[in-house]
Amino acid sequence: PGQGTAFKVFLPAEPVSARAEEKAEAAEEPGGGERVLIIEDERMLRKSVALVLSKNGYAVFEAESAREALSLFKKEGGSFHLVFSDMILRDSNGIELVEELMAVRPGFNVLFTSGYMDIESQWPVIKERGYKFLQKPYEIHELLHIVKESLKG
């Protein structure tokens, strides 16, 4: 208090036209009802991703924590095509969570995301197991593309 506040605003170096974004989104084929479990503790991001994916033909389920994800996974009999998890969760990390889920029912594809650069220690595990990764922040067309790629296995 009494010290003031500093704000930083980061703008793109090049303006991206709405038309270019629409083309990129339209280029990706919509989903075919594939079941996607999103685990993201940041509520607004989770809701935004869920909205984009559901509007693009995916059946979306949301969890804000590893505990909630495990409960939902068991409730749904593990019948998910893709688990899309943040790497750093309040009550676990993405890799530990995926291992727990695979112990319940293996056979789903995995996509991790993170905004932190210090997850480099996890790269060997991510690459060894063939998991896909999406760096935050990302754009809608990037999300749709990597979800489609991740579903191919």
XYZ file of N, CA and C in Angstrom:
459
model
N 0.840 -1.201 0.000
C 0.000 0.000 0.000
C 0.877 1.255 0.000
N 0.460 2.227 -0.757
C 1.186 3.476 -0.831
C 2.383 3.444 -1.764
N 2.692 2.314 -2.326
C 3.854 2.174 -3.207
C 3.482 2.254 -4.684
N 2.223 2.027 -5.030
C 1.820 2.030 -6.433
C 1.810 0.626 -7.020
N 1.427 0.536 -8.261
C 1.323 -0.750 -8.944
C 1.900 -0.619 -10.343
N 2.582 -1.650 -10.791
C 3.133 -1.667 -12.148
C 2.389 -2.716 -12.962
N 2.012 -2.362 -14.152
C 1.352 -3.278 -15.075
C 2.216 -3.423 -16.309
N 2.310 -4.634 -16.818
C 3.007 -4.880 -18.074
C 1.995 -5.443 -19.050
N 1.952 -4.892 -20.243
C 1.052 -5.355 -21.276
C 1.896 -5.867 -22.425
N 1.685 -7.128 -22.809
C 2.428 -7.723 -23.905
C 1.503 -7.844 -25.103
N 1.887 -7.212 -26.191
C 1.107 -7.231 -27.414
C 1.882 -7.990 -28.481
N 1.171 -8.620 -29.416
C 1.889 -9.337 -30.476
C 2.736 -8.381 -31.311
N 3.866 -8.884 -31.783
C 4.750 -8.064 -32.603
C 4.105 -7.733 -33.937
N 3.290 -8.650 -34.439
C 2.582 -8.435 -35.700
C 1.094 -8.578 -35.445
N 0.302 -7.698 -35.994
C -1.141 -7.893 -35.843
C -1.598 -9.100 -36.653
N -2.480 -9.897 -36.061
C -3.033 -11.056 -36.745
C -4.468 -10.722 -37.097
N -4.780 -10.832 -38.353
C -6.145 -10.482 -38.763
C -7.120 -11.559 -38.321
N -8.323 -11.154 -38.037
C -9.371 -12.100 -37.652
C -9.606 -13.104 -38.778
N -9.469 -12.649 -40.000
C -9.687 -13.526 -41.154
C -8.645 -14.654 -41.183
N -7.393 -14.356 -40.859
C -6.340 -15.370 -40.830
C -6.622 -16.397 -39.737
N -7.098 -15.931 -38.569
C -7.435 -16.854 -37.487
C -8.603 -17.747 -37.883
N -9.609 -17.176 -38.546
C -10.753 -17.967 -38.982
C -10.318 -19.048 -39.963
N -9.414 -18.718 -40.875
C -8.910 -19.698 -41.837
C -8.198 -20.834 -41.120
N -7.361 -20.485 -40.144
C -6.616 -21.506 -39.404
C -7.564 -22.425 -38.652
N -8.604 -21.851 -38.049
C -9.571 -22.667 -37.320
C -10.365 -23.548 -38.270
N -10.764 -23.000 -39.402
C -11.578 -23.748 -40.358
C -10.785 -24.877 -41.001
N -9.466 -24.723 -41.087
C -8.640 -25.735 -41.736
C -8.620 -27.043 -40.946
N -8.829 -26.989 -39.659
C -8.810 -28.181 -38.821
C -10.174 -28.857 -38.854
N -10.177 -30.141 -39.128
C -11.439 -30.880 -39.144
C -11.992 -30.949 -37.730
N -13.304 -30.844 -37.597
C -13.883 -30.932 -36.251
C -13.767 -32.353 -35.700
N -13.875 -32.437 -34.386
C -13.818 -33.736 -33.742
C -15.064 -34.543 -34.056
N -14.997 -35.816 -33.731
C -16.109 -36.721 -33.995
C -16.697 -37.283 -32.713
N -16.794 -36.437 -31.685
C -17.375 -36.889 -30.429
C -16.375 -37.548 -29.491
N -15.088 -37.462 -29.808
C -14.072 -38.060 -28.941
C -14.168 -37.456 -27.543
N -13.986 -38.306 -26.542
C -14.104 -37.890 -25.142
C -12.753 -37.377 -24.637
N -12.757 -36.117 -24.178
C -11.534 -35.457 -23.728
C -11.705 -35.029 -22.273
N -10.768 -35.444 -21.437
C -10.733 -35.024 -20.036
C -9.687 -33.921 -19.901
N -10.136 -32.741 -19.489
C -9.252 -31.588 -19.302
C -8.991 -31.420 -17.806
N -7.711 -31.397 -17.433
C -7.341 -31.140 -16.044
C -6.522 -29.864 -16.019
N -7.121 -28.810 -15.479
C -6.504 -27.485 -15.448
C -7.027 -26.764 -14.221
N -6.124 -26.302 -13.343
C -6.580 -25.637 -12.119
C -6.931 -24.169 -12.320
N -6.533 -23.593 -13.437
C -6.904 -22.205 -13.728
C -8.290 -22.213 -14.386
N -9.299 -21.809 -13.633
C -10.700 -21.942 -14.036
C -11.021 -21.328 -15.398
N -10.605 -20.079 -15.619
C -10.956 -19.408 -16.870
C -10.334 -20.107 -18.084
N -9.110 -20.554 -17.941
C -8.462 -21.271 -19.035
C -9.167 -22.603 -19.285
N -9.474 -23.328 -18.214
C -10.163 -24.614 -18.350
C -11.497 -24.441 -19.058
N -12.261 -23.435 -18.645
C -13.571 -23.186 -19.259
C -13.426 -22.783 -20.732
N -12.417 -21.980 -21.037
C -12.191 -21.554 -22.420
C -11.827 -22.737 -23.311
N -10.909 -23.578 -22.839
C -10.505 -24.758 -23.613
C -11.700 -25.695 -23.792
N -12.461 -25.880 -22.731
C -13.641 -26.758 -22.818
C -14.637 -26.228 -23.840
N -14.843 -24.927 -23.851
C -15.773 -24.318 -24.802
C -15.298 -24.509 -26.242
N -14.026 -24.231 -26.489
C -13.468 -24.385 -27.842
C -13.590 -25.835 -28.305
N -13.205 -26.767 -27.457
C -13.251 -28.170 -27.861
C -14.684 -28.659 -28.053
N -15.586 -28.276 -27.170
C -16.973 -28.730 -27.324
C -17.617 -28.146 -28.574
N -17.281 -26.889 -28.904
C -17.816 -26.278 -30.126
C -17.217 -26.897 -31.387
N -16.128 -27.636 -31.209
C -15.471 -28.270 -32.344
C -15.654 -29.788 -32.353
N -16.716 -30.249 -31.730
C -17.110 -31.646 -31.883
C -16.583 -32.645 -30.889
N -16.002 -32.184 -29.786
C -15.488 -33.106 -28.783
C -16.426 -33.155 -27.575
N -16.489 -34.303 -26.942
C -17.231 -34.455 -25.687
C -16.234 -34.152 -24.573
N -16.464 -33.073 -23.844
C -15.476 -32.553 -22.900
C -15.908 -32.773 -21.456
N -14.941 -33.193 -20.640
C -15.124 -33.359 -19.201
C -14.028 -32.544 -18.536
N -14.361 -31.882 -17.437
C -13.420 -30.972 -16.788
C -13.130 -31.376 -15.350
N -11.868 -31.170 -14.959
C -11.461 -31.365 -13.569
C -10.454 -30.264 -13.227
N -10.542 -29.761 -11.985
C -9.623 -28.705 -11.574
C -8.450 -29.211 -10.742
N -8.445 -30.502 -10.414
C -7.364 -31.049 -9.609
C -7.146 -32.514 -9.993
N -6.021 -33.055 -9.556
C -5.734 -34.463 -9.812
C -6.771 -35.346 -9.112
N -7.116 -34.988 -7.897
C -8.097 -35.767 -7.143
C -9.441 -35.803 -7.872
N -9.889 -34.644 -8.337
C -11.159 -34.577 -9.064
C -11.076 -35.357 -10.379
N -9.933 -35.276 -11.059
C -9.744 -35.992 -12.322
C -9.807 -37.500 -12.108
N -9.143 -37.980 -11.067
C -9.143 -39.414 -10.775
C -10.550 -39.900 -10.459
N -11.275 -39.125 -9.676
C -12.658 -39.474 -9.331
C -13.538 -39.522 -10.587
N -13.430 -38.515 -11.428
C -14.216 -38.456 -12.662
C -13.828 -39.586 -13.610
N -12.540 -39.867 -13.693
C -12.039 -40.934 -14.555
C -12.639 -42.276 -14.141
N -12.636 -42.542 -12.845
C -13.215 -43.790 -12.335
C -14.717 -43.833 -12.570
N -15.390 -42.719 -12.306
C -16.842 -42.628 -12.505
C -17.232 -42.928 -13.948
N -16.405 -42.463 -14.902
C -16.682 -42.649 -16.327
C -16.076 -43.940 -16.873
N -15.564 -44.783 -15.994
C -14.993 -46.057 -16.419
C -13.729 -45.919 -17.252
N -13.088 -44.763 -17.150
C -11.843 -44.544 -17.889
C -12.031 -44.430 -19.389
N -13.257 -44.215 -19.820
C -13.541 -44.211 -21.264
C -13.276 -42.843 -21.895
N -12.008 -42.466 -21.906
C -11.589 -41.212 -22.518
C -10.621 -41.513 -23.651
N -10.720 -40.740 -24.705
C -9.797 -40.868 -25.824
C -8.528 -40.057 -25.584
N -8.691 -38.938 -24.843
C -7.563 -38.043 -24.604
C -7.654 -37.456 -23.205
N -6.516 -37.448 -22.515
C -6.385 -36.737 -21.251
C -5.457 -35.557 -21.521
N -5.995 -34.341 -21.323
C -5.268 -33.092 -21.570
C -5.035 -32.439 -20.214
N -3.798 -32.523 -19.733
C -3.500 -32.081 -18.370
C -2.401 -31.040 -18.315
N -2.599 -30.080 -17.419
C -1.530 -29.160 -17.077
C -0.448 -29.980 -16.375
N 0.795 -29.597 -16.539
C 1.902 -30.327 -15.903
C 1.953 -30.077 -14.409
N 1.591 -28.858 -13.984
C 1.697 -28.501 -12.571
C 0.301 -28.261 -12.024
N -0.121 -29.161 -11.148
C -1.437 -29.066 -10.517
C -1.244 -28.800 -9.028
N -2.277 -28.313 -8.380
C -2.170 -27.990 -6.946
C -1.837 -29.210 -6.096
N -2.395 -30.362 -6.474
C -2.261 -31.550 -5.634
C -1.439 -32.669 -6.260
N -0.775 -32.412 -7.383
C 0.028 -33.439 -8.043
C 0.751 -32.798 -9.208
N 1.350 -33.643 -10.044
C 1.846 -33.144 -11.322
C 1.252 -34.017 -12.414
N 1.288 -33.528 -13.633
C 0.614 -34.205 -14.729
C 1.067 -35.630 -14.965
N 2.364 -35.863 -14.891
C 2.879 -37.207 -15.161
C 2.419 -38.187 -14.090
N 2.491 -37.789 -12.818
C 2.010 -38.667 -11.738
C 0.531 -38.969 -11.918
N -0.248 -37.953 -12.276
C -1.681 -38.142 -12.482
C -1.945 -39.132 -13.611
N -1.273 -38.954 -14.741
C -1.476 -39.857 -15.876
C -1.117 -41.293 -15.496
N -0.060 -41.469 -14.717
C 0.310 -42.815 -14.269
C -0.791 -43.429 -13.403
N -1.387 -42.615 -12.529
C -2.503 -43.107 -11.707
C -3.697 -43.497 -12.579
N -3.995 -42.660 -13.572
C -5.124 -42.942 -14.456
C -4.875 -44.199 -15.282
N -3.646 -44.382 -15.743
C -3.324 -45.576 -16.539
C -3.401 -46.849 -15.704
N -3.172 -46.718 -14.383
C -3.321 -47.876 -13.504
C -4.788 -48.293 -13.415
N -5.695 -47.329 -13.566
C -7.129 -47.622 -13.550
C -7.544 -48.238 -14.879
N -7.154 -47.568 -15.969
C -7.504 -48.074 -17.305
C -6.586 -47.437 -18.347
N -5.640 -48.206 -18.874
C -4.745 -47.656 -19.903
C -5.460 -47.568 -21.254
N -4.770 -46.979 -22.213
C -5.297 -46.979 -23.571
C -5.762 -45.631 -24.078
N -5.546 -44.576 -23.325
C -5.938 -43.242 -23.785
C -4.686 -42.483 -24.223
N -4.892 -41.462 -25.033
C -3.803 -40.593 -25.480
C -3.613 -39.474 -24.463
N -2.401 -38.907 -24.445
C -2.051 -37.902 -23.446
C -1.500 -36.654 -24.123
N -1.964 -35.504 -23.640
C -1.455 -34.207 -24.075
C -1.199 -33.376 -22.819
N 0.041 -32.914 -22.670
C 0.388 -32.063 -21.538
C 0.524 -30.621 -21.998
N 0.335 -29.710 -21.050
C 0.539 -28.288 -21.302
C 1.168 -27.661 -20.070
N 1.888 -26.559 -20.292
C 2.453 -25.814 -19.179
C 2.876 -24.442 -19.666
N 2.870 -23.500 -18.749
C 3.357 -22.167 -19.037
C 4.729 -21.948 -18.433
N 5.237 -22.946 -17.722
C 6.532 -22.826 -17.059
C 7.627 -23.415 -17.928
N 8.743 -22.746 -17.948
C 9.872 -23.244 -18.730
C 10.722 -24.230 -17.922
N 10.535 -24.271 -16.599
C 11.380 -25.120 -15.767
C 10.900 -26.572 -15.699
N 10.041 -26.984 -16.616
C 9.611 -28.383 -16.632
C 10.560 -29.238 -17.465
N 11.694 -28.639 -17.860
C 12.650 -29.353 -18.696
C 13.077 -30.680 -18.097
N 13.064 -30.791 -16.785
C 13.446 -32.044 -16.141
C 12.471 -33.168 -16.482
N 11.282 -32.811 -16.929
C 10.269 -33.811 -17.284
C 10.341 -34.233 -18.752
N 11.132 -33.515 -19.568
C 11.197 -33.812 -21.000
C 11.550 -35.258 -21.312
N 12.542 -35.844 -20.634
C 12.876 -37.240 -20.969
C 11.672 -38.180 -20.819
N 10.884 -38.007 -19.770
C 9.711 -38.861 -19.556
C 8.657 -38.596 -20.623
N 8.425 -37.319 -20.932
C 7.426 -36.950 -21.934
C 7.796 -37.558 -23.284
N 9.049 -37.411 -23.688
C 9.496 -37.935 -24.984
C 9.517 -39.458 -24.999
N 10.027 -40.066 -23.938
C 10.134 -41.525 -23.864
C 8.775 -42.200 -24.012
N 7.768 -41.596 -23.426
C 6.433 -42.194 -23.459
C 5.598 -41.713 -24.643
N 6.154 -40.820 -25.435
C 5.471 -40.365 -26.646
C 4.308 -39.423 -26.398
N 4.325 -38.725 -25.274
C 3.264 -37.775 -24.973
C 3.450 -36.500 -25.793
N 2.356 -35.880 -26.156
C 2.400 -34.600 -26.855
C 2.450 -33.488 -25.806
N 2.959 -32.320 -26.232
C 3.086 -31.189 -25.313
C 2.716 -29.907 -26.040
N 1.978 -29.028 -25.358
C 1.568 -27.736 -25.895
C 1.988 -26.651 -24.912
N 2.887 -25.771 -25.339
C 3.394 -24.695 -24.484
C 2.356 -23.583 -24.361
N 2.104 -23.125 -23.136
C 1.238 -21.962 -22.908
C 2.066 -20.703 -23.092
N 1.517 -19.632 -23.548
C 0.147 -19.502 -24.052
C 0.063 -20.059 -25.476
N -1.117 -20.493 -25.856
C -1.314 -21.040 -27.191
C -2.572 -20.438 -27.802
N -2.659 -20.543 -29.104
C -3.799 -20.009 -29.828
C -4.784 -21.129 -30.135
N -5.988 -20.760 -30.465
C -7.050 -21.742 -30.715
C -6.657 -22.726 -31.797
N -6.125 -22.234 -32.902
C -5.779 -23.162 -33.987
C -4.677 -24.129 -33.566
N -3.751 -23.691 -32.698
C -2.711 -24.588 -32.187
C -3.331 -25.675 -31.316
N -4.261 -25.270 -30.457
C -4.955 -26.217 -29.589
C -5.688 -27.265 -30.416
N -6.469 -26.821 -31.372
C -7.246 -27.756 -32.189
C -6.347 -28.707 -32.969
N -5.251 -28.181 -33.473
C -4.332 -29.012 -34.246
C -3.688 -30.088 -33.369
N -3.180 -29.698 -32.208
C -2.481 -30.680 -31.373
C -3.445 -31.679 -30.742
N -4.675 -31.266 -30.469
C -5.674 -32.223 -29.969
C -5.923 -33.275 -31.037
N -6.099 -32.846 -32.285
C -6.317 -33.781 -33.391
C -5.119 -34.720 -33.538
N -3.905 -34.155 -33.480
C -2.681 -34.967 -33.579
C -2.566 -35.952 -32.420
N -2.887 -35.489 -31.231
C -2.785 -36.334 -30.044
C -3.750 -37.509 -30.112
N -4.895 -37.299 -30.689
C -5.888 -38.364 -30.804
C -5.452 -39.451 -31.792
N -4.569 -39.097 -32.708
C -4.058 -40.083 -33.669
C -3.078 -41.038 -32.998
N -2.559 -40.620 -31.830
C -1.665 -41.480 -31.084
C -0.223 -41.273 -31.337
